[in-house]
Coordinates of C-alpha atoms and ligand atoms in Angstrom, one line a residue:
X128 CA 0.0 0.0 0.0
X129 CA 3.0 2.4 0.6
X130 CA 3.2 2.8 -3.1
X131 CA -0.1 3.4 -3.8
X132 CA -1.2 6.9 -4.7
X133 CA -2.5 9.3 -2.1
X134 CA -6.3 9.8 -3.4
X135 CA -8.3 8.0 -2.2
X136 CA -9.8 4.4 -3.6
X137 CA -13.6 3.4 -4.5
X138 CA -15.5 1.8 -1.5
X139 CA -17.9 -0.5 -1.1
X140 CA -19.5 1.8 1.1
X141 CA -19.7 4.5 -1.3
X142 CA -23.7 4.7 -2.2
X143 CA -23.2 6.5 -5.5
X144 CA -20.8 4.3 -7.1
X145 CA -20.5 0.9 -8.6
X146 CA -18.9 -0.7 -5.7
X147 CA -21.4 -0.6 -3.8
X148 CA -23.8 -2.4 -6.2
X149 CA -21.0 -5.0 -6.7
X150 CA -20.2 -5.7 -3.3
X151 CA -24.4 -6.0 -2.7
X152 CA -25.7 -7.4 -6.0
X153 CA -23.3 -8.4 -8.3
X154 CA -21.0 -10.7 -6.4
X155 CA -24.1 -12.8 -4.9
X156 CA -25.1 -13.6 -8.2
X157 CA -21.6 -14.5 -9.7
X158 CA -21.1 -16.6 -6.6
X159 CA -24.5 -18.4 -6.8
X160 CA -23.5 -19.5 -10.4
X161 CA -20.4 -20.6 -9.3
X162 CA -22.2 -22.7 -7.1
X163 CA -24.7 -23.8 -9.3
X164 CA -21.8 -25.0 -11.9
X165 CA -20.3 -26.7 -9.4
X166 CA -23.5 -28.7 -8.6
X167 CA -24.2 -29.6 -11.9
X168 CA -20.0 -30.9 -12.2
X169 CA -20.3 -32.9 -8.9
X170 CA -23.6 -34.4 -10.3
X171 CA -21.7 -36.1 -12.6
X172 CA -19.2 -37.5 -10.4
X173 CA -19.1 -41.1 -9.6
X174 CA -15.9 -41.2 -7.5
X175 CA -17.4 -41.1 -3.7
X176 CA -14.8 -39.2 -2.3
X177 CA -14.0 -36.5 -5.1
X178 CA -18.4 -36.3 -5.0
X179 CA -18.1 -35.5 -0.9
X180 CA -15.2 -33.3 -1.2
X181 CA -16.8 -31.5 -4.2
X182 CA -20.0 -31.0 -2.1
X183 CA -17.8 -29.9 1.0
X184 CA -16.4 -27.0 -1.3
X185 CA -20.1 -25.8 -2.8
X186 CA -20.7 -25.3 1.1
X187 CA -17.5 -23.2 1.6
X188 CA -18.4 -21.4 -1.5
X189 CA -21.7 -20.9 -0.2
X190 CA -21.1 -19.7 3.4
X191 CA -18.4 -17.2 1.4
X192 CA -21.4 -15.9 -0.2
X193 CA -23.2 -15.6 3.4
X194 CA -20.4 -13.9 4.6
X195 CA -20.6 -11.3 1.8
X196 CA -24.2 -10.9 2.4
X197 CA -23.8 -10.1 6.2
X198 CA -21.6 -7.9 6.1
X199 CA -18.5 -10.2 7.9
X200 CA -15.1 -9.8 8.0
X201 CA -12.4 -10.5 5.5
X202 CA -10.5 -13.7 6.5
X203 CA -7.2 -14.3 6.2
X204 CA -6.1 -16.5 3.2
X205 CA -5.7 -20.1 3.6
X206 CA -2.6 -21.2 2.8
X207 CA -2.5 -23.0 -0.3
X208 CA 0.9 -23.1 -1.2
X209 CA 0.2 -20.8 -4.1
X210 CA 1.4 -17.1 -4.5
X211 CA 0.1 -14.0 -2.8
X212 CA -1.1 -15.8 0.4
X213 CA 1.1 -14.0 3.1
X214 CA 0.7 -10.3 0.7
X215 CA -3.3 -10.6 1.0
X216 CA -3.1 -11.3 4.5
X217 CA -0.5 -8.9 5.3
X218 CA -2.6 -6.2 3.3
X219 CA -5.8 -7.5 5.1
X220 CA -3.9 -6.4 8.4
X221 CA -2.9 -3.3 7.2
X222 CA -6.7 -2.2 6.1
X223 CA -7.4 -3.3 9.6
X224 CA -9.9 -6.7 9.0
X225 CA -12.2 -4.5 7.1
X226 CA -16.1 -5.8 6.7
X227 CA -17.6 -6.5 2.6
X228 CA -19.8 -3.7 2.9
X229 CA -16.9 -0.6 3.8
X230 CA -13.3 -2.0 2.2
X231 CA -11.4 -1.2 -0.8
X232 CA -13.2 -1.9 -3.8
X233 CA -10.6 -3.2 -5.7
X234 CA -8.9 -4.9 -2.9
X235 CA -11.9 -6.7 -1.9
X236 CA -12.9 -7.9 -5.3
X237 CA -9.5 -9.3 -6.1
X238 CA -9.6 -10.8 -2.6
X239 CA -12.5 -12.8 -3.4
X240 CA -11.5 -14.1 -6.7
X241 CA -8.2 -15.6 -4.8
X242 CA -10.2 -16.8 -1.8
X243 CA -12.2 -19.1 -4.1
X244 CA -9.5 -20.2 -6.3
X245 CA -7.6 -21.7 -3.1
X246 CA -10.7 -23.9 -1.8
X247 CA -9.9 -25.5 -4.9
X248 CA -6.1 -25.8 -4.7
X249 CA -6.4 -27.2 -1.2
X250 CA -8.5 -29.7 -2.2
X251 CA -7.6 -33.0 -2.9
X252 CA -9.6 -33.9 -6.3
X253 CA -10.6 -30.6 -7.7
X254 CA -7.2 -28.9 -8.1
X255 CA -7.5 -26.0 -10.9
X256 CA -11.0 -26.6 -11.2
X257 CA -12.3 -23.2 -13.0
X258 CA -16.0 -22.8 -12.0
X259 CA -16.4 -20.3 -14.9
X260 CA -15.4 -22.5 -17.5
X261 CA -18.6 -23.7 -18.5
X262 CA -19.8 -19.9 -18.6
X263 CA -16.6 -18.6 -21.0
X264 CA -16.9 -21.8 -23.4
X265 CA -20.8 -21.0 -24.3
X266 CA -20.6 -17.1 -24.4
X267 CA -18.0 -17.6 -27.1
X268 CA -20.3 -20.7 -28.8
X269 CA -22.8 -17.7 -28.8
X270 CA -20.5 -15.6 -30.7
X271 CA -20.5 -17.8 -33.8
X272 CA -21.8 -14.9 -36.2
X273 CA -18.9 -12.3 -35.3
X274 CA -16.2 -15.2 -35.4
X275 CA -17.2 -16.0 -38.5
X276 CA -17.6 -12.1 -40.1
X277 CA -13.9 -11.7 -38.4
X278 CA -12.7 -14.7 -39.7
X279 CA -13.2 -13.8 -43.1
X280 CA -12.3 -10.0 -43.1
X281 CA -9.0 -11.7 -41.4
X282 CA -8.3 -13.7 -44.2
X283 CA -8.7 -10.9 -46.6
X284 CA -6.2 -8.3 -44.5
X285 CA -3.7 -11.2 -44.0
X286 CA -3.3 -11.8 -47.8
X287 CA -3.0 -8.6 -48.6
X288 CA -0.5 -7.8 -46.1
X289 CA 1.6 -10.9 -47.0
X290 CA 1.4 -9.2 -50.7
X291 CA 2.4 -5.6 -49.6
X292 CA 1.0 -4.5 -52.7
X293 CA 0.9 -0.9 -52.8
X294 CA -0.1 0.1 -55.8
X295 CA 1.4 2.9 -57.2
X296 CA 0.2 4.5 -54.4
X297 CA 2.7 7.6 -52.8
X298 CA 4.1 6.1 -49.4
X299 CA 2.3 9.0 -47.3
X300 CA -1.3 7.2 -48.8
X301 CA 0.2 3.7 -48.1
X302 CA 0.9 4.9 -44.6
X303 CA -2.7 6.3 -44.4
X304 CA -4.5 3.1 -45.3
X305 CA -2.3 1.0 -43.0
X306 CA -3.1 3.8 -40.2
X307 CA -6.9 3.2 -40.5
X308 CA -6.7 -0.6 -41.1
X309 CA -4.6 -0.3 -37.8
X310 CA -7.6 1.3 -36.1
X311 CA -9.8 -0.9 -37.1
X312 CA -8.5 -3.7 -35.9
X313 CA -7.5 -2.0 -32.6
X314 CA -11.6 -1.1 -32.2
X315 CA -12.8 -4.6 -32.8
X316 CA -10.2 -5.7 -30.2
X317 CA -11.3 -2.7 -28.4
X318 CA -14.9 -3.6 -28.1
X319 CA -14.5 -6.9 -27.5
X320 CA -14.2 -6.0 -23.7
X321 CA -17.9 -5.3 -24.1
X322 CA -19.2 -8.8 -23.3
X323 CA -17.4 -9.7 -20.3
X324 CA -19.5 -12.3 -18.1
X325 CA -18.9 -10.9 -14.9
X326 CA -20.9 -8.0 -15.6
X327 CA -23.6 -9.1 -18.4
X328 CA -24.9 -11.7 -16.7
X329 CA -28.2 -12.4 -18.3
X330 CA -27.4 -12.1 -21.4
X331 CA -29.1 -14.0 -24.0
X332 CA -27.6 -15.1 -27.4
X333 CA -29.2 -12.1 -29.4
X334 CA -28.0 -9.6 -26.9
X335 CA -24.4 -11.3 -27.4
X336 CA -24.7 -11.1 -31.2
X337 CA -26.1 -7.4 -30.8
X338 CA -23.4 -6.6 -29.3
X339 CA -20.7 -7.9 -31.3
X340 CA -20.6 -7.2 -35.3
X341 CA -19.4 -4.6 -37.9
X342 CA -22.6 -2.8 -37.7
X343 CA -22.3 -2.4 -33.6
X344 CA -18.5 -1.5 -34.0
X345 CA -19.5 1.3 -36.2
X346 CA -22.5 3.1 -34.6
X347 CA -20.0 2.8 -31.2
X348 CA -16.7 4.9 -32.8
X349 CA -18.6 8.1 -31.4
X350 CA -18.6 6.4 -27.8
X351 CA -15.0 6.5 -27.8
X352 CA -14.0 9.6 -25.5
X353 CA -10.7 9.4 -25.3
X354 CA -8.4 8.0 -28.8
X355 CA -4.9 8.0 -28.9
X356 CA -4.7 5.2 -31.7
X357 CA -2.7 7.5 -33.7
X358 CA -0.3 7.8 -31.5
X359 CA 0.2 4.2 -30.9
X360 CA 0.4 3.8 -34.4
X361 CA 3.2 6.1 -34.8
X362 CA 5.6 4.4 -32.7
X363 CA 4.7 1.1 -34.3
X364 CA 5.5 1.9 -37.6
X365 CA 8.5 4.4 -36.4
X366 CA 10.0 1.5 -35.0
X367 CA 9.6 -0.6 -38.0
X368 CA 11.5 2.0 -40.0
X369 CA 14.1 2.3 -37.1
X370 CA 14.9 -1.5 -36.4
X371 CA 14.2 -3.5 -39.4
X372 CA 16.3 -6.0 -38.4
X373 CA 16.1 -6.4 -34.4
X374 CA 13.2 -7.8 -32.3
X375 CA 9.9 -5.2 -32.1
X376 CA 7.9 -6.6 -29.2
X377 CA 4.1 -6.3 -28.6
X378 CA 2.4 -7.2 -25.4
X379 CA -1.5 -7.9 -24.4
X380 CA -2.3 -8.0 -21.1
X381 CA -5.1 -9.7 -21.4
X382 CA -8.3 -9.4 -20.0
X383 CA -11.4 -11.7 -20.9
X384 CA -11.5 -15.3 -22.7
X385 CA -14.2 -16.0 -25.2
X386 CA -14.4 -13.9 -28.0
X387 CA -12.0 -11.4 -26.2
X388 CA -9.3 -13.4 -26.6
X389 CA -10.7 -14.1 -30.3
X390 CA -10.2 -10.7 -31.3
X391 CA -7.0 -10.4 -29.2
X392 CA -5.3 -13.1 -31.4
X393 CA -6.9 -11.4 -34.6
X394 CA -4.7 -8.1 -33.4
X395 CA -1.9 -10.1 -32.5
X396 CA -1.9 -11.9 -35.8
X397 CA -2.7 -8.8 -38.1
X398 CA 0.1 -6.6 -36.3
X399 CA 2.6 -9.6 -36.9
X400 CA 1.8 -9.9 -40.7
X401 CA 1.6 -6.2 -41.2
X402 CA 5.2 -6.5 -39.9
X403 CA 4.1 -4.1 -36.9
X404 CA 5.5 -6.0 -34.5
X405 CA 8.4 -9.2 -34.9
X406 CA 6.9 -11.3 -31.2
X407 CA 3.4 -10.5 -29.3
X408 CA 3.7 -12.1 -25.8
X409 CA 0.3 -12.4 -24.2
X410 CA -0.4 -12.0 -20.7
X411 CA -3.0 -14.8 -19.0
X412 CA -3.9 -15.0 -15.5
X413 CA -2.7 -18.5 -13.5
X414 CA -6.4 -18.7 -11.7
X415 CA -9.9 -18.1 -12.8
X416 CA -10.0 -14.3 -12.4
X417 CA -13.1 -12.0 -12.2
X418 CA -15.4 -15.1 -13.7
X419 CA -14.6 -14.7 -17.8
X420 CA -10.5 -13.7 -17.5
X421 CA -7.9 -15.8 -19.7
X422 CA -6.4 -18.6 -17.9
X423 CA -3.6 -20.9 -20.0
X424 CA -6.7 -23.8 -20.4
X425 CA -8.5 -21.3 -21.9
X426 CA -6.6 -20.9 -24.9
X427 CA -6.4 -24.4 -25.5
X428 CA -10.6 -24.6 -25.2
X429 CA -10.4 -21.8 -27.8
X430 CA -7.9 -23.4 -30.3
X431 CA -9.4 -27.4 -29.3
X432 CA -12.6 -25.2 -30.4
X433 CA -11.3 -23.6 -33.9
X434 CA -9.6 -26.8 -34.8
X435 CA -13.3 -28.4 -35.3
X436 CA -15.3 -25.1 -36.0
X437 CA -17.8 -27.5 -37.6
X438 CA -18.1 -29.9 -34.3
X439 CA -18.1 -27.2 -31.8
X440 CA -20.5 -24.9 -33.4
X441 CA -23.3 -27.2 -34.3
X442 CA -23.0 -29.7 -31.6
X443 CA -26.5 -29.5 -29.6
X444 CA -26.9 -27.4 -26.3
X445 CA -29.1 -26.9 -23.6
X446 CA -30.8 -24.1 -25.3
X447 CA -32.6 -26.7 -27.4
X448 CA -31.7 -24.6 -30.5
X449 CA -30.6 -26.1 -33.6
X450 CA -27.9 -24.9 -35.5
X451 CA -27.0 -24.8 -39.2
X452 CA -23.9 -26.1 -40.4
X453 CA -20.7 -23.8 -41.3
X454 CA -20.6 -23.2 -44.9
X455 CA -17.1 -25.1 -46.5
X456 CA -16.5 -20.9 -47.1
X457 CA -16.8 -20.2 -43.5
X458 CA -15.0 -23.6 -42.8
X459 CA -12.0 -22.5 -45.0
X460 CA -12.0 -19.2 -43.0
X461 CA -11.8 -20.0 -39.8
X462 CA -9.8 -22.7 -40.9
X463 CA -6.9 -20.0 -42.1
X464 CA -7.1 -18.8 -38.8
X465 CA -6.3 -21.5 -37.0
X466 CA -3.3 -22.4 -39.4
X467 CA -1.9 -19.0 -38.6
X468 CA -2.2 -18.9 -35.1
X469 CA -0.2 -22.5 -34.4
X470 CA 1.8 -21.8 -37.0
X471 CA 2.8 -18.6 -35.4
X472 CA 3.0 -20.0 -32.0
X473 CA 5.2 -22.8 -33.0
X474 CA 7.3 -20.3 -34.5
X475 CA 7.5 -18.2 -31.4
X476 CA 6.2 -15.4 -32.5
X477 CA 3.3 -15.2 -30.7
X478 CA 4.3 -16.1 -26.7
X479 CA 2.3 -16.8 -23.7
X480 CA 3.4 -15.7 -20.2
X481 CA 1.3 -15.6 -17.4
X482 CA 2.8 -13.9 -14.4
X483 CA 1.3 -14.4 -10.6
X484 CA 1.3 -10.0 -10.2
X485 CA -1.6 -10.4 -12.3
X486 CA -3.6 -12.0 -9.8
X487 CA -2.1 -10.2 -6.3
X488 CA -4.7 -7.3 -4.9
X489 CA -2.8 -4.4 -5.8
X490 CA -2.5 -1.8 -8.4
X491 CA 0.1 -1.4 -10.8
X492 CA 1.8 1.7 -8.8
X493 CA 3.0 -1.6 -7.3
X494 CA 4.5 -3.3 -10.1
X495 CA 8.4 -1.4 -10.3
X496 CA 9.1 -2.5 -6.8
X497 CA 6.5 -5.4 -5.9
X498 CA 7.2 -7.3 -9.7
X499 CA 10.5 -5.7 -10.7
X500 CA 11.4 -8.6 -13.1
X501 CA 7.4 -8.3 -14.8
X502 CA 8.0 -4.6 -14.9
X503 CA 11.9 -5.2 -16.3
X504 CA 10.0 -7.7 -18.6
X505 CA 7.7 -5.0 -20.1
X506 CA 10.3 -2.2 -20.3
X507 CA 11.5 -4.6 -23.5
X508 CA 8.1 -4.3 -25.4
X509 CA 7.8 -1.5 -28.3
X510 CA 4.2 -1.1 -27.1
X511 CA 1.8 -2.8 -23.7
X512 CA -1.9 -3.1 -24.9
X513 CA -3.9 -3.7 -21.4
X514 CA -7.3 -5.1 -22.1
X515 CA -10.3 -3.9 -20.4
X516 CA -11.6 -2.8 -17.4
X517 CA -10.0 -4.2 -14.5
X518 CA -6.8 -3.2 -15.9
X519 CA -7.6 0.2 -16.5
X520 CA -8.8 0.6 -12.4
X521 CA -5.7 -1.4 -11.3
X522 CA -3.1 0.9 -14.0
X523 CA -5.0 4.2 -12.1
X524 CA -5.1 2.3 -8.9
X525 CA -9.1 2.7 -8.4
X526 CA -8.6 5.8 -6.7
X527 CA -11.4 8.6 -7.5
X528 CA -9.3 10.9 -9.9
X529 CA -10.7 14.1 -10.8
X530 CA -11.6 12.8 -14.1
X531 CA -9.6 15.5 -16.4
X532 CA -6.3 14.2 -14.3
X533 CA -3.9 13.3 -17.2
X534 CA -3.9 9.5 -17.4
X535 CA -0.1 10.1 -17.6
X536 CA 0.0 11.2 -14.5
X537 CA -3.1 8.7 -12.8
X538 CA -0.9 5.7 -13.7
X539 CA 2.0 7.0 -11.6
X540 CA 5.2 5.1 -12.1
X541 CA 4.0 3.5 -15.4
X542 CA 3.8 6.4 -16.8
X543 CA 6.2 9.0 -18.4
X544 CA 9.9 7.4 -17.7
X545 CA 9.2 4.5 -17.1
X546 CA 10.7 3.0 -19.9
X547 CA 7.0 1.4 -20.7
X548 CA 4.8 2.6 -23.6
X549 CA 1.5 1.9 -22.4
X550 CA -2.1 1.2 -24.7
X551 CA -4.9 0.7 -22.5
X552 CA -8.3 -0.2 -24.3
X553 CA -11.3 0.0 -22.0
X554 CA -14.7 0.3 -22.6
X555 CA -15.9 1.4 -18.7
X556 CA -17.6 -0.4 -16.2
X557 CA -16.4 1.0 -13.4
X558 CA -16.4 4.4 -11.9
X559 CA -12.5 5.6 -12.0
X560 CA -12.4 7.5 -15.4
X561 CA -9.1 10.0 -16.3
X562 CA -7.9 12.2 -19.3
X563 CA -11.2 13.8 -20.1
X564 CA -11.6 16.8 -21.8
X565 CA -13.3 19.9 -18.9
X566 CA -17.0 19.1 -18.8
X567 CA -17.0 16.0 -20.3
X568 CA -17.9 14.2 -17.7
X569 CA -21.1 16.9 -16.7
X570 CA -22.3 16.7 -20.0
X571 CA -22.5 12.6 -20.2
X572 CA -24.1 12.3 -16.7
X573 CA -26.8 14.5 -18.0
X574 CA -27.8 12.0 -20.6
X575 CA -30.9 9.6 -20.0
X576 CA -29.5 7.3 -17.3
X577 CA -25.9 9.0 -17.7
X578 CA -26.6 9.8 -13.3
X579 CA -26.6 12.6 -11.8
X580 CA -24.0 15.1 -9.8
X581 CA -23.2 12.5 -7.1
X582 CA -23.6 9.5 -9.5
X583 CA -21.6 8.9 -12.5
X584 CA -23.7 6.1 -13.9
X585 CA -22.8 6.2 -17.3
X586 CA -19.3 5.0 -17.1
X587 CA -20.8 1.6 -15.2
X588 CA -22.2 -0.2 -18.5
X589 CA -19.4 -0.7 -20.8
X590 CA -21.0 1.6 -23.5
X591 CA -18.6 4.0 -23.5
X592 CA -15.0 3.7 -23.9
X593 CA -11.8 5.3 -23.6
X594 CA -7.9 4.2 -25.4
X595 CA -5.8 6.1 -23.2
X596 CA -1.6 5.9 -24.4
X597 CA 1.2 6.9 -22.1
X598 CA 4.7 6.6 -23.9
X599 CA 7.0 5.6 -21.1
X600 CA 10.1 6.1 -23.2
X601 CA 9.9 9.7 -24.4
X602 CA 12.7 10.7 -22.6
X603 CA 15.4 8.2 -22.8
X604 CA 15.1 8.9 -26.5
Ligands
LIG42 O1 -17.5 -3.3 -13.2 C1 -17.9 -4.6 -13.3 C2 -16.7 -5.4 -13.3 O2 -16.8 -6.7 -12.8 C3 -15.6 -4.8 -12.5 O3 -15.6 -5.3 -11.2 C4 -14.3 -5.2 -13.2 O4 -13.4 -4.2 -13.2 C5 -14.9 -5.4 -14.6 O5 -16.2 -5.5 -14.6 C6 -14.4 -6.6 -15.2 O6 -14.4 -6.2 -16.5 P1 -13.2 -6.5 -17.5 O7 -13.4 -7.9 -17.8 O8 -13.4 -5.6 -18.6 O9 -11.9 -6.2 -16.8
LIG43 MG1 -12.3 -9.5 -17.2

């Protein structure tokens, strides 16, 4: 906490803001279908013991959810043998045992991802079980109209790019089209935050496909408040110029599985063979993280799952609808993808690294002294695209910024100088907002259900969204 900034963080005590509804509403129901996956898993179980021991953790799970409810103390951490155990308790101390219902918002919520994930690792049978598996696998079977649309306009940016062909067009229009082909894919990657399961929770396979979609990406550009694309173009393609031959890094921290990760590899693939970047190391999270976060096994679901696009998109589900079979076009497609991406792995160009920072309590104000080798690690990288929401509150630490506070200076010690060229792409659903212009926030809480002076509801709904780009190198240049 010493390294934290001074204002103050979100509470779950705070009336007007989102942490209070989470710490009341929305954490109930993530828990309950926790629970209820688990129930339907143990079901199934015909080993007696792993059966009783899988029932003995739905109870723990539930009185968790009890706990929550009434307003208890945190706990300290069992320990599990896995990291962060003696940092959450020693931070736990420090807060002073706080209650659900008037703690840190982001400490609390992180806290409770971790506390679940170790009644599974000190069990004896159910060891990495990911109670949000189920949820991530279907969201992204839902999905099956926007990764196919993507799979095709992949295809067709690919080949091009593999061709180079310019033309005869002068080098300052080449550079323009490659500048808005870069923004493109940056805003489908960008809005692909937008259906994260821990916050839509009841929503049905139209409202996915709404959601997703050329048409939806379009009519949403003018929700963007904040866009500093241009900027993140310009050191991509400066470095390019600058070091033909050496290593150009990108890295994703990566936020939400499903069709997140789906447009996170499209990115990672179209910056590679637009020769943007050499390597993209991707950042998972080692436990199941704020219900729909990447976790290693989720890649493999989502590759197992593109390897038989045919299989996994028409095999029956419990919704009892039928669904047509992939055209051998779309087949094809999505079949170019997945050649790509192992290809690309195998080659090591496109790396996975999870890290266990990713999962402690803290924000990143943390990282140069708490994860020095992670924050050495990310100094090498020409550019650090963080996904989504949680990162964005953990980069400005949760803390209620005056929202016109540069975001260079909300992210503290990631920001200017520290050798870290920061891209985060958020679409908000949380309160902490930064880098807006004077009266931009006034005039959005004055739309219909935008809030109200104490209230700043329409940053809660992921309808809005900001691309916020701190270039940690400047000055050693
Ligand atoms: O605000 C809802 C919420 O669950 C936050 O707690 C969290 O920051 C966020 O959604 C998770 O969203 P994302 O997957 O975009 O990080
Ligand atoms: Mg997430």
């Amino acid at each position: 906490m010493e390294f934290d900034p001074k204002t103050p963080q979100y509470l779950t005590s705070d009336k007007s803001s989102f942490a209070s509804i989470s710490a009341h509403e929305r954490w109930p129901v993530i828990i309950t279908s926790a629970i209820d996956d688990l129930h339907r898993t143990v079901g199934d179980v015909t080993d007696d013991e792993k059966r009783k021991e899988g029932k003995a953790i739905i109870e723990k799970i539930a009185a968790l959810k009890y706990e929550i409810q009434h307003n208890r103390q945190l706990t300290p951490l069992l320990d599990d043998g896995e990291p962060g155990v003696a940092e959450y308790n020693k931070e736990l101390e420090q807060r002073g045992s706080p209650r659900w219902h008037d703690v840190a918002w982001l400490f609390s919520e992180c806290y409770l991802y971790r506390r679940m994930s170790a009644l599974f690792a000190l069990s004896k049978h159910w060891k990495g079980y990911d109670v949000f598996a189920r949820q991530k696998m279907s969201t992204f079977k839902s999905s099956r109209p926007a990764v196919l649309e993507l799979a095709a306009r992949y295809k067709e940016i690919a080949l091009e790019a593999e061709k180079g062909s310019t033309d005869g067009k002068t080098p300052e229009q080449v550079e323009q089209a490659e500048r808005i082909l870069f923004s493109e894919m940056c805003e489908i990657c960008l809005w692909g935050n937008a259906t994260d399961l821990s916050l839509l929770t009841s929503l049905t396979y139209e409202d996915i496909q709404k959601l997703q979609g050329s048409q939806a990406r379009k009519a949403a550009e003018k929700n963007i408040l904040v866009n500093d694309l241009d900027a993140a173009f310009g050191v991509l393609s400066k470095a390019r110029k600058e070091k033909q031959s050496g290593e150009r890094r990108v890295d994703i921290v990566l936020d939400n599985s499903g069709f997140e990760l789906f447009v996170d590899l499209i990115l990672a693939g179209y910056l590679l063979s637009a020769g943007l970047a050499t390597t993209v190391v991707l950042h998972p999270k080692l436990i199941p993280w704020f219900v729909s976060d990447v976790t290693p096994p989720d890649f493999r679901d989502l590759i197992t799952a593109l390897a038989d696009p045919q299989g996994f998109y028409t095999a029956p589900d419990e919704s009892g609808r039928e669904h047509s079979p992939l055209s051998d076009k779309e087949l094809s497609e999505v079949n170019f993808l997945f050649e790509q991406w192992s290809q690309l792995h195998a080659d090591g160009k496109l790396v996975i690294r999870p890290h266990a920072f990713w999962t402690a309590a803290g924000g990143y104000w943390r990282m140069p002294y708490e994860a020095k080798d992670l924050f050495e690690d990310l100094q090498q990288s020409e550019l650090v695209l963080f996904k989504g929401d949680l990162n964005y509150r953990k980069l400005t630490s949760d803390a209620a910024w005056d929202p016109t506070t540069p975001f260079t200076t909300a992210i503290g010690p990631m920001g200017p100088s520290s050798g870290i060229r920061v891209l985060a792409f958020r679409t908000c659903k949380a309160d902490v907002v930064v880098g807006l212009p004077a009266g931009e926030d006034e005039r959005l809480r004055q739309l219909p259900g935008g809030g109200d002076s104490q209230i700043r509801k329409w940053a809660w709904s992921g309808k809005w969204a900001v691309v916020s780009f701190s270039d940690g190198k400047a000055q050693s240049n």
